[in-house]
PDB file of C-alpha atoms in Angstrom:
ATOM      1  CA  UNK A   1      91.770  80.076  98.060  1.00 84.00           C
ATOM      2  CA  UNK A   2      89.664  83.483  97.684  1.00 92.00           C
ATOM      3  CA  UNK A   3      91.029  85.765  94.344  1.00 96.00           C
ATOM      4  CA  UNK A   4      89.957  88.828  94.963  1.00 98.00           C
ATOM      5  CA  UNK A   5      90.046  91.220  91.143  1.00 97.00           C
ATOM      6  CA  UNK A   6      88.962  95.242  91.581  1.00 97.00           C
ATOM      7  CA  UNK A   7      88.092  96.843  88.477  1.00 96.00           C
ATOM      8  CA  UNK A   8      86.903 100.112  88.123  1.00 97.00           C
ATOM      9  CA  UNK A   9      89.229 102.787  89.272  1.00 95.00           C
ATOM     10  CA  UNK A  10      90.752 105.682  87.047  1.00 97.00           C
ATOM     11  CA  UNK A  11      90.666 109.337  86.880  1.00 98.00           C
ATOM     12  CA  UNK A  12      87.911 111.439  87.241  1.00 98.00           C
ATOM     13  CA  UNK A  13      87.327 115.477  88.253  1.00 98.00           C
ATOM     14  CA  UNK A  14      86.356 116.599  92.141  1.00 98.00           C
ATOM     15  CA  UNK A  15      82.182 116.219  92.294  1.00 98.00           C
ATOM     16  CA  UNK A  16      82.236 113.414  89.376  1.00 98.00           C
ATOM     17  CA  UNK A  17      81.544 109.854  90.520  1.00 98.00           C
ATOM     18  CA  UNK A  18      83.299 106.068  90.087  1.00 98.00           C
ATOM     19  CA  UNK A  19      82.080 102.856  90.913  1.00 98.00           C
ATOM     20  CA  UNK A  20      84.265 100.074  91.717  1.00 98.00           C
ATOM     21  CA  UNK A  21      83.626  96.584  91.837  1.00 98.00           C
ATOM     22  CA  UNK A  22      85.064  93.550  93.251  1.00 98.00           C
ATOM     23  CA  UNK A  23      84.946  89.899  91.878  1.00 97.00           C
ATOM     24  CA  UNK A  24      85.523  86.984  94.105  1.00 97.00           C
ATOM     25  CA  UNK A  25      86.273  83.606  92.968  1.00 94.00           C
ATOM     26  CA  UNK A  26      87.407  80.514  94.584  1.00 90.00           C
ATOM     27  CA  UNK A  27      85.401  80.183  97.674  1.00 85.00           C
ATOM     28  CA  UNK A  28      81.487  80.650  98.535  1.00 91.00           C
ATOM     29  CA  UNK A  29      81.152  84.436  98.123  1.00 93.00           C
ATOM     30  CA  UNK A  30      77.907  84.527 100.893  1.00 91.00           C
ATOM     31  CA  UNK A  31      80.291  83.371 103.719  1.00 93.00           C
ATOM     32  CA  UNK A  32      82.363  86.483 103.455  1.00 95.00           C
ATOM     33  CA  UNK A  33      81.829  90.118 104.874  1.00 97.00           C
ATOM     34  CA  UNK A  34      83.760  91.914 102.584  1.00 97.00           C
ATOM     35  CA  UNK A  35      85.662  95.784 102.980  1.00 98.00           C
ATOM     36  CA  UNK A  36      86.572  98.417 100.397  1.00 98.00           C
ATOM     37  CA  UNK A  37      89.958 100.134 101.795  1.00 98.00           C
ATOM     38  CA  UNK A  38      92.007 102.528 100.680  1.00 98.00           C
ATOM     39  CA  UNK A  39      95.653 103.307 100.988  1.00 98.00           C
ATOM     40  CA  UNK A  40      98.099 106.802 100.393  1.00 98.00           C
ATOM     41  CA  UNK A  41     101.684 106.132  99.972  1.00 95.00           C
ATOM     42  CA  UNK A  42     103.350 106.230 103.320  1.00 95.00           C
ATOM     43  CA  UNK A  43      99.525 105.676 105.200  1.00 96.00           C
ATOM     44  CA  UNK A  44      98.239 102.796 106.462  1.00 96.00           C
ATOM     45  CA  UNK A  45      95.128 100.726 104.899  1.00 97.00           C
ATOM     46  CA  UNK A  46      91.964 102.484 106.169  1.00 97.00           C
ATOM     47  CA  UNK A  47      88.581 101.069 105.700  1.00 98.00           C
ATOM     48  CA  UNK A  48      86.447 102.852 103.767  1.00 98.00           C
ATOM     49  CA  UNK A  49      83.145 101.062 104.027  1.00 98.00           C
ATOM     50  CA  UNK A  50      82.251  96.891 104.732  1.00 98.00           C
ATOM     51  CA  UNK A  51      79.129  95.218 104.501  1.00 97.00           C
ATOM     52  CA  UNK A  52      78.065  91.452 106.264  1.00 96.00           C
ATOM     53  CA  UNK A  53      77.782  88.341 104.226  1.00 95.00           C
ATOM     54  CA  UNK A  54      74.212  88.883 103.626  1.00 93.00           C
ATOM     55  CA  UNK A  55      74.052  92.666 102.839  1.00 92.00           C
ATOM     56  CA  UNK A  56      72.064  93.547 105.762  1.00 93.00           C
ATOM     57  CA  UNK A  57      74.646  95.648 107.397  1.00 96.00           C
ATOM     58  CA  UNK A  58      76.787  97.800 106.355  1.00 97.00           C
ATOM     59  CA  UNK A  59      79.343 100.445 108.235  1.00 98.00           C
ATOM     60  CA  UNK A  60      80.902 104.039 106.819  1.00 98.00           C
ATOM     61  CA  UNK A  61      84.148 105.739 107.670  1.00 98.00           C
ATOM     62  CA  UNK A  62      83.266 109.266 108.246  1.00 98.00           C
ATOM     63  CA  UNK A  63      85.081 110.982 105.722  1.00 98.00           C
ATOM     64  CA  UNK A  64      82.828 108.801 102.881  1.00 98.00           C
ATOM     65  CA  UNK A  65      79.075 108.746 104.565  1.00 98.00           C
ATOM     66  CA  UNK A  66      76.880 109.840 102.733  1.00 98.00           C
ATOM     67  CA  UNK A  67      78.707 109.899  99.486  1.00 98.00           C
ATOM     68  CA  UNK A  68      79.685 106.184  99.130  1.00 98.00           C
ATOM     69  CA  UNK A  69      77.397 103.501  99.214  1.00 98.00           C
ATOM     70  CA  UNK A  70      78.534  99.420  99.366  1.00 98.00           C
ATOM     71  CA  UNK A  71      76.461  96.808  97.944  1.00 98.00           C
ATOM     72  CA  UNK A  72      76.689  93.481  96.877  1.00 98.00           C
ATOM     73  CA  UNK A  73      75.135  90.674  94.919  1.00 97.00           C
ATOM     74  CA  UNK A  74      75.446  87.093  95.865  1.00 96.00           C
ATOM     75  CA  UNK A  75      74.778  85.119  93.188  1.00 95.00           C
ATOM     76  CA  UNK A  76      77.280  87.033  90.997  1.00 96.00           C
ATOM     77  CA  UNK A  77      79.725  87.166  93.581  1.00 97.00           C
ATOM     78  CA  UNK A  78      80.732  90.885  93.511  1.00 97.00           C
ATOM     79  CA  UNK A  79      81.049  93.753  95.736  1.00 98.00           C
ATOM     80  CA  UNK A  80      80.737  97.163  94.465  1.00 98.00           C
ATOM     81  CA  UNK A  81      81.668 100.637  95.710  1.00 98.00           C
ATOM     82  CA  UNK A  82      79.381 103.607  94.282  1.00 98.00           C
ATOM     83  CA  UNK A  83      81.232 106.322  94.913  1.00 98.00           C
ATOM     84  CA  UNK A  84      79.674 110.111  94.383  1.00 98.00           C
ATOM     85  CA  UNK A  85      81.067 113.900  95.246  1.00 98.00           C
ATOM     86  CA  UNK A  86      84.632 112.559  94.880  1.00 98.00           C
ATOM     87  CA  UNK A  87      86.601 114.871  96.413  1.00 98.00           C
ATOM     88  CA  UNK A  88      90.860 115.078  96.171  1.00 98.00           C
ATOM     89  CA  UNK A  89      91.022 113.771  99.163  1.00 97.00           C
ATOM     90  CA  UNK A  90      89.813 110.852  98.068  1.00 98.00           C
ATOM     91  CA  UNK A  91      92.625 110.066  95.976  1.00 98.00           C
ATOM     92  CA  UNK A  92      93.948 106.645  96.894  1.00 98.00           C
ATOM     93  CA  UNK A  93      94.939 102.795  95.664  1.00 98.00           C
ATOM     94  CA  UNK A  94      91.512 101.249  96.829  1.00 98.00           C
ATOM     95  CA  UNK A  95      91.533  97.434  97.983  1.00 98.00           C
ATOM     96  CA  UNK A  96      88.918  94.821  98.417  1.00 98.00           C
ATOM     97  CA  UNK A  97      89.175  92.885 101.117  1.00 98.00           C
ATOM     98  CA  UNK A  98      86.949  89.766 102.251  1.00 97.00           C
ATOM     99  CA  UNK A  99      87.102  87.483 106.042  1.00 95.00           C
ATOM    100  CA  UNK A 100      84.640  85.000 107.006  1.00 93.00           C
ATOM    101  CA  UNK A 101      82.691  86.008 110.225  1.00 88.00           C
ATOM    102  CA  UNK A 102      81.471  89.529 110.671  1.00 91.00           C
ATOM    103  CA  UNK A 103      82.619  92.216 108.877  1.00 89.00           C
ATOM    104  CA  UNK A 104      85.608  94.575 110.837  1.00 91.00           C
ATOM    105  CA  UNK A 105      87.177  97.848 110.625  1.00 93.00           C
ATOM    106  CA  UNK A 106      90.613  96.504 110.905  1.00 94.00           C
ATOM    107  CA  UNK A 107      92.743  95.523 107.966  1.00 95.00           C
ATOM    108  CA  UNK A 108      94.649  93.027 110.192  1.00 94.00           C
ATOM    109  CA  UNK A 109      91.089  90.998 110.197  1.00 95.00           C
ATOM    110  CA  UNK A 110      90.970  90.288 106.310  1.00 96.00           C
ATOM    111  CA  UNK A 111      92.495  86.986 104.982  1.00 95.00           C
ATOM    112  CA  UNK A 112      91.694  88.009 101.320  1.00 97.00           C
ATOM    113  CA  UNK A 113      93.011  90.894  99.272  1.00 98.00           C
ATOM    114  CA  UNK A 114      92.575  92.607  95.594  1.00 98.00           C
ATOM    115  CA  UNK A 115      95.524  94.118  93.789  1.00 97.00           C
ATOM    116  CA  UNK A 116      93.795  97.481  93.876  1.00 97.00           C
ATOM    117  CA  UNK A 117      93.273 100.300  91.538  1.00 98.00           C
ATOM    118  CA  UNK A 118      94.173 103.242  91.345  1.00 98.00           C
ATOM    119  CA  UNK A 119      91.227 106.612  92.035  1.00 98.00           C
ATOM    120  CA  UNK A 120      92.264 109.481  91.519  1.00 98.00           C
ATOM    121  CA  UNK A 121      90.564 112.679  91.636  1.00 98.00           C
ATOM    122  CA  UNK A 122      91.659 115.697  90.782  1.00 98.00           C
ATOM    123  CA  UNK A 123      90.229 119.393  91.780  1.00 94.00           C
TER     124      UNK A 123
END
């Protein structure tokens, strides 16, 4: 079983920057494309950004390209989110989310889940 923990998140002013980050545990990290989503109360979970097991790809929702950027580490089995020229609308419970295979845009497609945390930005 894959335990996904975010850490991270919090409050921070419209142009200011967070970076969240994802640790995995239970399962071997490198087999998993892993997702950053985020969620607004009465929205469905929309992906933000994903990246494939080994780093080489990665994949941008519109709203976030150029201002977000996914990475991820291996051997110290974390994901992290760099996220720059926050804007209000990026306000949001953010979840990381990891599948084995290729990496997806669909929620449905992710067996693992965080708990989220909370970004909020404010203008």
């Amino acid at each position: 079983q894959v335990q996904l923990v975010e850490s991270g998140g919090g409050l921070v002013q419209a142009g200011g920057s967070l970076r969240l980050s994802c640790a995995a545990s239970g399962g071997t990290f490198r087999q998993f494309a892993m997702g950053w989503f985020r969620q607004v109360p009465g929205k469905e979970r929309d992906l933000v950004a994903r990246i494939s097991w080994s780093g080489g790809s990665t994949y941008y929702a519109d709203s976030v390209k150029g201002r977000f950027t996914i990475s991820r580490d291996n051997a110290k089995n974390t994901v992290a989110l760099q996220m720059n020229s926050l804007k209000p609308e990026d306000t949001a419970v953010y979840y990381c989310a990891a599948r084995e295979g290729p990496s997806s845009d669909s929620a449905g497609r992710y067996a693992y889940w965080g708990q989220g945390t909370q970004v909020t930005v404010s203008s």
